[in-house]
Coordinates of C-alpha atoms in Angstrom, one line a residue:
Chain A
M11 CA 20.2 -10.9 -36.8
V12 CA 19.7 -7.5 -34.8
P13 CA 21.9 -6.9 -32.0
L14 CA 20.5 -6.7 -28.6
S15 CA 21.3 -3.1 -28.0
H16 CA 19.1 -2.1 -30.8
Y17 CA 16.1 -3.4 -29.3
L18 CA 17.4 -2.2 -25.9
I19 CA 17.7 1.5 -27.5
L20 CA 14.0 1.1 -29.1
S21 CA 12.5 0.3 -25.7
A22 CA 14.4 3.1 -23.8
T23 CA 13.5 5.5 -26.5
L24 CA 10.0 4.5 -26.5
F25 CA 9.9 4.4 -22.6
S26 CA 11.0 8.1 -22.4
I27 CA 8.3 9.1 -24.8
G28 CA 5.8 7.6 -22.4
V29 CA 7.3 9.2 -19.6
L30 CA 7.5 12.3 -21.4
G31 CA 3.9 12.4 -22.3
V32 CA 2.5 11.5 -18.8
L33 CA 4.7 14.4 -17.8
I34 CA 3.8 17.0 -20.3
R35 CA 0.2 16.1 -22.2
R36 CA -2.8 17.3 -19.9
N37 CA -5.4 15.3 -21.7
A38 CA -6.6 12.2 -19.4
I39 CA -6.9 9.7 -22.6
V40 CA -3.5 10.9 -24.1
V41 CA -1.7 10.5 -20.7
F42 CA -3.2 7.2 -20.5
M43 CA -2.2 6.0 -23.5
C44 CA 1.3 7.2 -23.1
V45 CA 1.2 4.9 -19.9
E46 CA 0.1 2.1 -22.1
I47 CA 3.5 3.0 -24.4
M48 CA 5.2 2.3 -21.4
L49 CA 4.0 -0.6 -20.5
N50 CA 4.8 -1.9 -24.0
A51 CA 8.4 -0.5 -24.1
V52 CA 8.6 -2.8 -21.5
N53 CA 7.5 -5.7 -23.3
I54 CA 10.1 -5.1 -26.4
S55 CA 13.1 -5.1 -23.8
L56 CA 11.2 -8.6 -22.1
I57 CA 11.4 -10.1 -25.6
A58 CA 14.7 -8.8 -26.5
F59 CA 16.2 -10.0 -23.5
D60 CA 14.2 -13.8 -23.4
R61 CA 15.7 -14.0 -27.5
H62 CA 19.0 -13.2 -26.2
L63 CA 19.4 -15.6 -22.7
N64 CA 17.2 -18.4 -24.8
Q65 CA 14.7 -18.4 -22.3
H66 CA 11.1 -18.2 -21.5
D67 CA 10.7 -16.3 -18.4
G68 CA 10.6 -13.0 -20.6
Q69 CA 7.9 -14.4 -22.8
I70 CA 5.7 -15.5 -19.7
F71 CA 6.4 -12.1 -18.1
S72 CA 5.5 -10.1 -21.3
F73 CA 2.3 -12.2 -21.7
M74 CA 1.4 -11.2 -17.8
V75 CA 2.3 -7.6 -18.4
M76 CA -0.2 -7.6 -21.4
A77 CA -2.9 -9.4 -19.4
V78 CA -2.8 -7.0 -16.6
A79 CA -2.3 -3.9 -19.0
A80 CA -5.4 -5.1 -20.4
A81 CA -7.5 -5.0 -17.1
E82 CA -5.9 -1.3 -16.2
V83 CA -7.2 -0.3 -19.5
S84 CA -10.9 -1.6 -18.5
V85 CA -10.6 0.1 -15.1
G86 CA -8.8 3.1 -16.3
L87 CA -11.5 3.9 -19.2
A88 CA -14.6 3.1 -16.7
I89 CA -13.1 5.4 -14.3
I90 CA -12.7 8.0 -16.9
I91 CA -16.2 7.6 -18.1
A92 CA -17.6 7.9 -14.4
L93 CA -16.0 11.4 -14.2
F94 CA -17.2 12.5 -17.3
R95 CA -20.7 11.8 -16.3
N96 CA -20.1 14.4 -13.4
R97 CA -18.2 17.1 -15.0
P98 CA -18.0 17.2 -19.1
T99 CA -13.9 17.3 -19.6
V100 CA -11.0 14.9 -19.6
N101 CA -8.5 17.7 -19.2
L102 CA -6.3 17.2 -15.9
D103 CA -5.8 20.6 -15.0
E104 CA -9.2 20.9 -14.3
F105 CA -9.5 18.2 -11.7
N106 CA -8.6 20.3 -8.6
L107 CA -11.2 20.2 -6.1
M108 CA -8.5 18.9 -3.8
K109 CA -4.9 20.7 -3.9
W110 CA -2.8 18.9 -6.1
Chain B
M26 CA 15.8 -24.2 -25.6
E27 CA 14.5 -26.6 -23.0
P28 CA 11.0 -27.5 -22.7
I29 CA 9.1 -25.8 -20.0
T30 CA 8.5 -27.9 -17.6
A31 CA 4.8 -27.6 -15.6
P32 CA 5.2 -26.7 -11.8
I33 CA 4.0 -29.1 -9.6
I34 CA 1.2 -27.4 -8.0
D35 CA 0.9 -27.1 -4.4
F36 CA -2.7 -26.4 -3.2
T37 CA -1.7 -26.2 0.6
S38 CA 0.6 -23.4 0.3
L39 CA -1.8 -21.6 -1.4
A40 CA -4.5 -22.4 0.6
P41 CA -5.4 -18.7 2.0
V42 CA -5.1 -17.4 -1.7
L43 CA -8.0 -19.7 -3.0
V44 CA -10.1 -19.7 -0.1
L45 CA -10.3 -15.9 -0.5
S46 CA -10.7 -15.9 -4.2
V47 CA -13.7 -18.3 -3.9
F48 CA -15.5 -16.5 -1.0
A49 CA -14.7 -13.1 -3.1
M50 CA -16.6 -14.8 -6.1
M51 CA -19.3 -16.2 -3.6
V52 CA -20.0 -12.4 -2.5
L53 CA -20.4 -11.0 -6.1
L54 CA -22.6 -13.8 -6.8
V55 CA -25.0 -13.0 -3.8
D56 CA -25.2 -9.9 -4.3
L57 CA -26.8 -10.6 -7.3
F58 CA -29.6 -12.3 -5.2
I59 CA -30.4 -10.2 -2.6
G60 CA -32.3 -6.8 -2.1
R61 CA -30.5 -3.8 -0.9
N62 CA -29.5 -4.7 2.4
K63 CA -26.4 -5.6 2.0
S64 CA -25.5 -7.3 5.8
V65 CA -25.3 -10.8 4.3
L66 CA -22.1 -10.0 2.4
V67 CA -20.8 -8.4 5.2
F68 CA -21.1 -11.7 6.9
I69 CA -19.8 -14.0 4.2
S70 CA -16.8 -11.5 4.0
L71 CA -15.9 -11.9 7.6
V72 CA -16.5 -15.8 7.4
G73 CA -14.1 -15.6 4.4
L74 CA -11.3 -13.5 6.2
L75 CA -11.5 -15.5 9.4
C76 CA -11.0 -19.0 7.1
A77 CA -8.4 -17.4 5.2
A78 CA -6.5 -16.5 8.3
V79 CA -7.1 -20.2 9.7
S80 CA -5.5 -21.9 6.5
A81 CA -3.0 -19.6 6.3
F82 CA -1.1 -22.1 8.9
A83 CA -2.2 -25.2 6.3
K84 CA 1.5 -25.9 6.3
G85 CA 1.6 -26.8 9.7
T86 CA 5.6 -26.6 11.1
E87 CA 7.3 -27.7 8.1
I88 CA 7.9 -23.7 6.8
P89 CA 9.4 -22.4 5.2
V90 CA 8.1 -24.4 2.1
S91 CA 9.3 -22.9 -1.3
S92 CA 6.4 -24.4 -4.4
F93 CA 5.9 -23.4 -7.7
N94 CA 9.6 -24.1 -9.0
G95 CA 10.7 -21.2 -6.4
A96 CA 7.9 -18.4 -7.1
Y97 CA 6.0 -18.7 -4.2
I98 CA 7.0 -19.3 -0.7
V99 CA 5.1 -19.9 3.2
D100 CA 7.5 -18.6 5.6
R101 CA 7.4 -16.5 9.1
L102 CA 7.0 -13.1 7.0
S103 CA 4.4 -14.3 4.9
I104 CA 2.1 -15.7 7.5
F105 CA 2.5 -12.8 9.9
F106 CA 1.6 -10.4 7.0
T107 CA -1.5 -12.8 6.0
M108 CA -2.8 -12.2 9.7
I109 CA -2.3 -8.9 9.4
F110 CA -4.0 -8.7 5.7
C111 CA -6.8 -10.8 7.0
M112 CA -7.3 -8.5 10.3
S113 CA -7.4 -5.0 8.5
S114 CA -9.3 -6.3 5.8
A115 CA -12.0 -7.4 8.3
L116 CA -11.6 -4.3 10.2
A117 CA -12.1 -2.2 7.0
I118 CA -15.4 -4.2 6.1
L119 CA -16.6 -3.5 9.4
L120 CA -15.9 0.4 9.4
A121 CA -17.6 0.6 5.9
V122 CA -20.9 -1.6 7.3
E123 CA -22.7 1.8 8.7
Y124 CA -20.3 4.2 7.0
N125 CA -22.0 3.1 3.5
K126 CA -25.4 2.7 5.1
R127 CA -25.1 6.2 6.4
E128 CA -23.7 7.7 3.2
G129 CA -25.7 5.7 0.5
I130 CA -23.0 3.6 -1.1
R131 CA -25.3 0.9 -1.8
V132 CA -22.9 -1.3 -3.7
G133 CA -21.8 -5.2 -2.7
E134 CA -18.6 -5.0 -4.6
Y135 CA -17.0 -2.9 -2.1
Y136 CA -17.0 -6.2 0.2
S137 CA -15.9 -8.4 -2.9
L138 CA -13.3 -5.8 -4.0
I139 CA -11.7 -5.5 -0.5
L140 CA -11.5 -9.5 -0.5
F141 CA -9.9 -9.8 -3.8
C142 CA -7.6 -7.1 -2.8
T143 CA -6.8 -9.1 0.1
V144 CA -6.1 -11.9 -1.9
G145 CA -3.2 -9.6 -3.8
M146 CA -1.7 -8.4 -0.5
I147 CA -1.1 -12.2 0.3
V148 CA 0.2 -13.0 -3.2
L149 CA 2.6 -10.2 -2.8
A150 CA 3.7 -11.0 0.8
S151 CA 4.5 -14.7 -0.3
A152 CA 5.7 -13.8 -3.5
T153 CA 9.7 -14.9 -4.4
D154 CA 9.6 -14.4 -8.2
L155 CA 9.6 -11.0 -10.0
I156 CA 6.4 -12.1 -12.0
M157 CA 4.3 -12.7 -8.9
I158 CA 5.5 -9.7 -7.5
F159 CA 4.4 -7.7 -10.4
L160 CA 1.1 -9.6 -10.5
G161 CA 0.3 -9.1 -6.8
I162 CA 1.3 -5.3 -6.9
E163 CA -1.2 -5.3 -9.9
I164 CA -4.1 -7.1 -8.3
V165 CA -3.6 -5.0 -5.2
S166 CA -3.8 -1.6 -7.2
I167 CA -6.5 -2.2 -9.8
C168 CA -8.6 -3.2 -7.2
L169 CA -7.7 0.2 -5.0
Y170 CA -8.4 2.1 -8.4
V171 CA -11.8 1.0 -8.2
L172 CA -12.5 1.0 -4.5
A173 CA -11.3 4.8 -4.3
G174 CA -13.6 5.9 -6.7
I175 CA -16.6 3.9 -5.8
R176 CA -18.5 6.8 -4.7
R177 CA -19.3 7.5 -8.4
T178 CA -21.5 10.2 -8.5
D179 CA -18.9 12.4 -6.1
P180 CA -16.7 14.7 -8.1
K181 CA -13.9 14.1 -5.2
S182 CA -14.2 10.3 -5.1
N183 CA -13.8 10.5 -8.8
E184 CA -11.1 12.9 -8.7
A185 CA -9.1 10.6 -6.1
A186 CA -9.8 7.7 -8.3
L187 CA -8.3 9.4 -11.8
K188 CA -5.3 10.7 -9.7
Y189 CA -4.6 7.5 -7.9
F190 CA -5.1 5.3 -11.2
L191 CA -2.7 7.8 -13.6
L192 CA 0.3 7.8 -10.9
G193 CA -0.2 4.2 -9.9
A194 CA -0.3 2.9 -13.7
F195 CA 3.1 5.5 -14.4
A196 CA 4.5 3.6 -11.4
T197 CA 3.9 0.1 -12.6
G198 CA 5.7 1.5 -15.8
F199 CA 8.9 2.2 -13.9
L200 CA 8.9 -1.2 -11.6
L201 CA 8.2 -3.2 -14.4
Y202 CA 10.9 -1.2 -16.6
G203 CA 13.3 -1.8 -13.6
M204 CA 12.0 -5.8 -13.1
T205 CA 13.1 -6.0 -16.8
L206 CA 16.7 -5.0 -16.3
L207 CA 16.8 -7.3 -13.7
Y208 CA 15.8 -10.2 -15.3
G209 CA 18.1 -9.2 -18.5
T210 CA 21.2 -8.5 -16.6
T211 CA 21.0 -11.8 -14.3
G212 CA 19.0 -14.2 -16.7
S213 CA 16.2 -15.1 -14.0
V214 CA 13.2 -14.0 -12.3
K215 CA 13.4 -15.8 -9.1
L216 CA 14.8 -13.9 -6.2
A217 CA 16.9 -16.7 -4.9
T218 CA 18.8 -17.5 -8.4
I219 CA 19.4 -13.6 -8.9
A220 CA 20.9 -13.7 -5.4
Q221 CA 23.1 -16.5 -5.9
L222 CA 24.1 -15.3 -9.3
L223 CA 24.9 -11.6 -7.5
N224 CA 26.9 -13.7 -4.8
S225 CA 29.2 -15.5 -7.6
G226 CA 29.9 -12.3 -8.6
E227 CA 29.0 -13.1 -12.6
V228 CA 26.6 -10.0 -12.9
L229 CA 28.2 -7.4 -10.5
A230 CA 28.6 -3.7 -11.1
Q231 CA 26.6 -3.6 -14.7
P232 CA 25.3 -0.5 -15.2
L233 CA 22.3 -1.7 -16.8
M234 CA 21.6 -3.6 -13.2
L235 CA 21.8 -0.6 -11.3
L236 CA 19.9 1.4 -13.2
G237 CA 17.3 -1.4 -12.9
V238 CA 17.4 -0.9 -9.2
V239 CA 17.0 2.8 -9.0
L240 CA 13.7 2.1 -11.4
L241 CA 12.6 -0.7 -8.9
V242 CA 12.9 2.0 -5.8
I243 CA 11.0 4.4 -7.9
G244 CA 8.3 2.0 -8.7
F245 CA 8.1 1.2 -5.1
G246 CA 8.3 4.4 -3.6
F247 CA 5.2 5.5 -5.8
K248 CA 3.3 2.2 -4.8
V249 CA 4.2 3.1 -0.7
A250 CA 4.3 6.9 -1.2
A251 CA 7.6 7.9 -0.4
V252 CA 9.0 11.2 -0.9
P253 CA 9.9 12.3 -3.9
F254 CA 6.9 10.1 -5.1
H255 CA 4.4 10.8 -2.4
M256 CA 2.4 13.7 -4.2
W257 CA -1.0 10.9 -5.3
A258 CA -1.4 10.3 -1.3
P259 CA -3.2 13.7 0.1
D260 CA -5.5 13.9 -2.5
V261 CA -6.7 10.1 -2.8
Y262 CA -6.5 9.8 1.0
Q263 CA -9.0 12.8 1.2
G264 CA -11.2 12.1 -1.6
A265 CA -11.5 8.2 -1.2
P266 CA -14.8 7.0 1.2
T267 CA -13.1 7.0 4.7
P268 CA -13.1 3.3 5.1
V269 CA -11.2 2.9 2.1
T270 CA -8.6 5.6 3.4
A271 CA -8.0 3.5 6.2
F272 CA -8.0 0.1 4.4
M273 CA -5.2 1.7 2.1
A274 CA -3.4 3.0 4.5
V275 CA -2.5 -0.3 6.3
G276 CA -3.1 -3.5 4.3
P277 CA -1.9 -2.3 0.8
K278 CA 0.9 -0.5 1.9
A279 CA 2.2 -3.5 4.5
A280 CA 1.8 -5.6 1.3
A281 CA 4.1 -3.4 -0.6
F282 CA 6.6 -3.4 1.8
A283 CA 7.0 -7.0 2.4
A284 CA 7.6 -7.4 -1.6
F285 CA 10.1 -4.6 -0.9
Y286 CA 11.6 -6.5 1.8
R287 CA 11.8 -9.4 0.2
L288 CA 13.3 -7.9 -3.4
F289 CA 15.8 -5.8 -1.6
A290 CA 16.8 -7.6 1.3
E291 CA 16.5 -11.5 -0.4
G292 CA 16.8 -11.0 -3.8
I293 CA 20.1 -8.1 -4.2
P294 CA 21.6 -8.1 -0.8
E295 CA 24.7 -8.4 -2.4
L296 CA 23.9 -4.6 -3.9
A297 CA 22.8 -3.6 -0.5
P298 CA 25.5 -0.6 -0.4
T299 CA 23.9 1.0 -3.3
W300 CA 20.7 0.8 -2.4
Q301 CA 20.6 1.5 1.2
M302 CA 22.2 4.5 0.4
T303 CA 19.3 5.2 -2.1
L304 CA 17.0 4.2 0.4
S305 CA 18.3 6.0 3.3
I306 CA 17.9 9.5 0.9
V307 CA 14.2 8.7 0.2
A308 CA 13.5 7.6 3.9
V309 CA 15.1 11.0 5.2
F310 CA 13.3 13.0 2.4
S311 CA 9.7 10.9 3.3
M312 CA 10.5 11.9 7.2
F313 CA 11.0 15.3 6.6
F314 CA 8.8 16.4 4.0
G315 CA 5.6 14.3 5.6
N316 CA 6.0 15.8 8.9
L317 CA 6.7 19.3 7.5
G318 CA 3.5 18.9 5.3
A319 CA 1.4 17.5 7.9
I320 CA 2.1 20.7 9.9
M321 CA 0.5 22.9 7.4
Q322 CA -2.9 20.8 7.4
T323 CA -5.9 21.4 8.2
N324 CA -8.3 18.4 7.2
I325 CA -7.5 15.6 9.4
K326 CA -7.5 13.2 6.3
R327 CA -4.8 15.0 4.7
L328 CA -2.7 15.3 8.1
L329 CA -3.0 11.7 8.4
A330 CA -1.8 11.1 4.6
F331 CA 1.1 13.6 5.3
S332 CA 1.9 11.6 8.9
S333 CA 1.5 8.4 6.7
V334 CA 4.1 9.8 4.5
S335 CA 6.8 10.1 7.4
H336 CA 5.9 6.6 9.1
V337 CA 7.0 5.3 5.3
G338 CA 10.2 7.1 5.9
Y339 CA 10.4 5.2 9.6
I340 CA 9.5 1.9 7.9
L341 CA 11.9 2.0 5.1
I342 CA 14.4 2.1 7.8
A343 CA 13.5 -1.1 8.7
V344 CA 14.1 -2.4 5.2
I345 CA 17.7 -0.8 5.2
A346 CA 18.3 -2.6 7.9
K347 CA 17.5 -5.9 6.3
D348 CA 18.5 -8.3 8.4
T349 CA 16.5 -10.5 10.6
L350 CA 15.4 -7.6 12.9
G351 CA 14.9 -5.8 10.1
S352 CA 11.8 -7.9 9.4
A353 CA 10.9 -8.7 12.8
S354 CA 10.7 -4.9 13.6
L355 CA 8.9 -4.5 10.2
M356 CA 5.9 -7.2 10.8
F357 CA 5.7 -5.5 14.3
Y358 CA 5.4 -1.9 13.1
M359 CA 2.9 -2.6 10.6
L360 CA 0.6 -4.4 13.2
S361 CA 0.5 -1.7 15.6
Y362 CA 0.5 0.8 12.6
A363 CA -2.7 -1.0 11.5
F364 CA -4.4 -0.7 15.1
M365 CA -3.9 2.8 15.7
I366 CA -4.6 3.7 11.8
F367 CA -7.9 1.9 11.9
G368 CA -8.5 3.5 15.4
I369 CA -8.5 6.7 14.5
F370 CA -10.6 6.5 11.0
G371 CA -13.2 4.9 13.1
I372 CA -13.0 7.9 15.6
I373 CA -13.3 10.1 12.1
I374 CA -16.5 8.2 11.0
I375 CA -18.1 8.4 14.3
L376 CA -18.0 12.2 14.3
G377 CA -19.2 12.4 11.1
R378 CA -23.0 12.5 9.7
K379 CA -24.5 12.2 6.3
G380 CA -23.4 15.0 4.1
H381 CA -21.3 16.4 6.8
E382 CA -18.4 14.4 6.8
N383 CA -16.7 17.0 9.6
L384 CA -13.2 16.5 8.6
E385 CA -11.3 19.6 9.5
L386 CA -9.7 20.3 12.5
E387 CA -11.6 22.7 13.9
H388 CA -14.8 20.4 14.0
Y389 CA -12.8 18.7 16.6
S390 CA -12.4 21.9 19.0
G391 CA -13.8 21.1 22.2
L392 CA -14.6 17.6 21.8
G393 CA -12.9 16.9 24.8
F394 CA -15.6 18.4 27.1
K395 CA -18.5 16.9 25.0
H396 CA -17.6 13.4 24.4
P397 CA -14.6 12.8 26.7
L398 CA -14.2 9.1 25.7
L399 CA -14.1 9.7 22.7
A400 CA -11.2 12.2 22.8
L401 CA -9.2 10.1 25.2
C402 CA -9.4 7.7 22.5
M403 CA -8.1 9.6 19.6
T404 CA -5.3 11.1 22.5
M405 CA -4.0 8.0 23.0
F406 CA -3.7 7.2 19.0
M407 CA -2.2 10.2 18.4
L408 CA 0.4 10.1 20.9
S409 CA 0.7 6.6 19.8
L410 CA 1.5 7.9 16.6
G411 CA 3.5 10.0 17.5
G412 CA 5.7 7.2 19.6
M413 CA 5.2 8.1 23.4
P414 CA 5.4 5.2 25.6
P415 CA 3.8 3.1 26.7
L416 CA 1.8 2.8 23.7
A417 CA 2.5 0.5 20.6
G418 CA 4.2 3.3 18.5
F419 CA 6.8 3.6 21.0
V420 CA 7.8 0.1 21.2
A421 CA 7.1 -0.4 17.3
K422 CA 9.6 2.6 16.4
F423 CA 12.2 1.4 19.3
Y424 CA 12.7 -1.8 17.4
I425 CA 13.0 -0.3 14.1
F426 CA 16.0 1.7 15.7
Q427 CA 17.4 -1.2 17.3
A428 CA 17.7 -2.9 14.1
A429 CA 19.3 -0.1 12.1
L430 CA 21.5 0.4 15.1
N431 CA 22.5 -3.1 14.4
E432 CA 23.7 -2.5 11.0
G433 CA 25.3 0.4 12.1
F434 CA 23.2 3.5 10.8
L435 CA 23.4 5.9 13.8
W436 CA 23.2 9.0 11.7
L437 CA 19.7 7.3 10.2
V438 CA 18.3 6.6 13.8
I439 CA 19.3 10.1 14.6
I440 CA 17.6 11.6 12.1
A441 CA 14.4 9.5 12.7
V442 CA 14.2 10.7 16.7
L443 CA 14.5 14.2 15.5
N444 CA 12.0 13.6 13.3
S445 CA 9.9 11.9 15.8
A446 CA 9.9 15.1 18.0
I447 CA 9.0 17.4 15.3
S448 CA 5.9 14.7 14.3
F449 CA 4.6 15.7 17.9
Y450 CA 3.4 19.2 16.9
Y451 CA 1.1 18.2 14.5
Y452 CA -0.5 15.6 16.6
L453 CA -0.8 17.4 19.6
K454 CA -2.5 20.3 17.4
V455 CA -5.0 17.5 17.2
I456 CA -5.4 17.2 21.0
V457 CA -4.8 21.1 21.8
F458 CA -8.3 21.3 19.6
M459 CA -9.9 18.8 21.2
Y460 CA -9.6 19.8 24.9
M461 CA -8.5 23.7 24.9
K462 CA -11.0 25.2 22.1
E463 CA -14.4 25.9 22.3
P464 CA -16.4 23.9 20.5
I465 CA -17.9 25.7 17.2
G466 CA -21.2 24.1 16.9
E467 CA -23.1 21.1 18.4
F468 CA -21.8 17.8 18.1
K469 CA -23.9 15.9 16.1
I470 CA -22.1 12.2 16.2
S471 CA -23.1 8.9 14.9
L472 CA -22.6 6.6 18.0
T473 CA -23.1 3.3 16.4
P474 CA -22.1 0.0 18.0
I475 CA -20.2 -1.8 15.1
T476 CA -17.5 1.6 14.4
L477 CA -17.3 1.8 17.7
F478 CA -16.3 -1.8 18.4
V479 CA -13.5 -1.4 15.7
V480 CA -12.2 1.8 18.1
A481 CA -12.3 -0.7 20.8
V482 CA -10.3 -2.8 18.9
G483 CA -7.7 -0.3 17.7
I484 CA -7.3 0.8 21.4
I485 CA -6.7 -2.7 23.2
G486 CA -4.3 -3.4 19.9
T487 CA -2.6 0.2 20.8
L488 CA -2.2 -0.9 24.7
E489 CA -1.5 -4.5 24.4
L490 CA 1.5 -3.7 21.8
G491 CA 2.2 -1.1 23.6
I492 CA 2.5 -3.1 27.5
F493 CA 3.1 -6.8 26.3
P494 CA 5.0 -6.8 23.1
G495 CA 6.9 -9.7 24.1
P496 CA 4.8 -12.4 22.5
I497 CA 4.4 -10.6 19.3
I498 CA 7.9 -9.7 18.6
F499 CA 8.3 -13.5 19.7
L500 CA 5.9 -14.6 16.7
A501 CA 8.0 -12.4 14.0
Q502 CA 11.1 -13.0 15.2
Y503 CA 10.9 -17.0 16.2

């Protein structure tokens, strides 16, 4: 039986990787993937807590997170495509029409 | 493991949500069968909002009523906020009618997205469960990402949507992690149960829980654009179409604050010393950086974005003063803020014309001589935002400060008052431009009846709430 803390450390590590990726990478798609890593890191700890507490709330919560993440992906990719049609680039540094 | 019990579905408490969802889908369907003239959709959306506002009272006098195993509540706060949401969405739709025609935004989805967003806001204001709060926030955010980028061919609108989307999704991650830690340390997602457990002292002072609270503050801070998580606000406000900017400055912000208040004041009041300190720091920074940032702006939409950041600072004080007066002053502030913001953005839309939005401050020079009435309205809104009696902004600030004083936050009130003084600098700057500078060119304004109506509503609301605040405060407080 793997103890709870292992899962939490894994989740925290993944979350940090996601945060670092969002802050460091400049490609809109990669930044987007890093956000998804963050959400899935949260899912891991939700399920771990759920198992530890012997409950159902965490599982339901993680389903909701997945559903919302899917909705976000569809909207996010649509936005990136709309943007790419006007200016063929996905580099975040080039989106500076307004003061950042 | 105990079996999952199906909750008893209480349709009457969900009434406004159901009504609005039906109308939003109807708008989508009808849009397929009509031509390029979208006025039918406007009519349907307005009827939908009216029905939703009426059905918010479906529970009658038996409030507060908690349903869905304590995940959803109909009470004073949620009904009052539902009214604010319905009104602000209706005004946003009215603002968009002529603007969209002028700028060539011919999409019916605009109206249904605003309705769906309103659904999310109502859910958010009534949620008493971490899962529901999360869902509400996401319904609102996803609609707003699309609305910000609804001018698909305009690079600025695209850029605003992308920035809003990436930072919004980033913030969602923090918010979720915070909620997870709260769930993990208390073992419940219901705010009432969490409050109970904390009260009995079983989980207090767990470092994980405090970390969760900090992450929640970060997540909500992003959503309401509080310093240091405000950097998306000016860009998104500038790039989004003007009616959408007005909409997102009021409705979604009010909804996020309602959930913010519920989560912190009703869910984890036992941890108050910790989060009151954290929120005070965020509030002070928001006021200072919002006001200092606004002083330097030359674009009116960016100026209003920074001004809204500073207003977030004031509103946070209402959350910090977590008692009844705190929630009442929060409601009153959001209502008066809605009137002022929609009035201002109405005037901004009137001053623009196709292809020239005239958003720089210098475009306003000389307005006082050419169109004295418009300039007078703008002056009133600006003074009200600054907090000049006898306008709504003054009374709203007054109640917030009173709530904070009751809780013993004298230093916070002093800083807030100082900041109000700073804010007059840039509000008066707009007035100086209108009355004391020569016009730089001919004014070609688009005086259209529906937009003027929105401005009139704004003026009436600002005056009414400023001179006779009694009835509304009574409603907010009981």
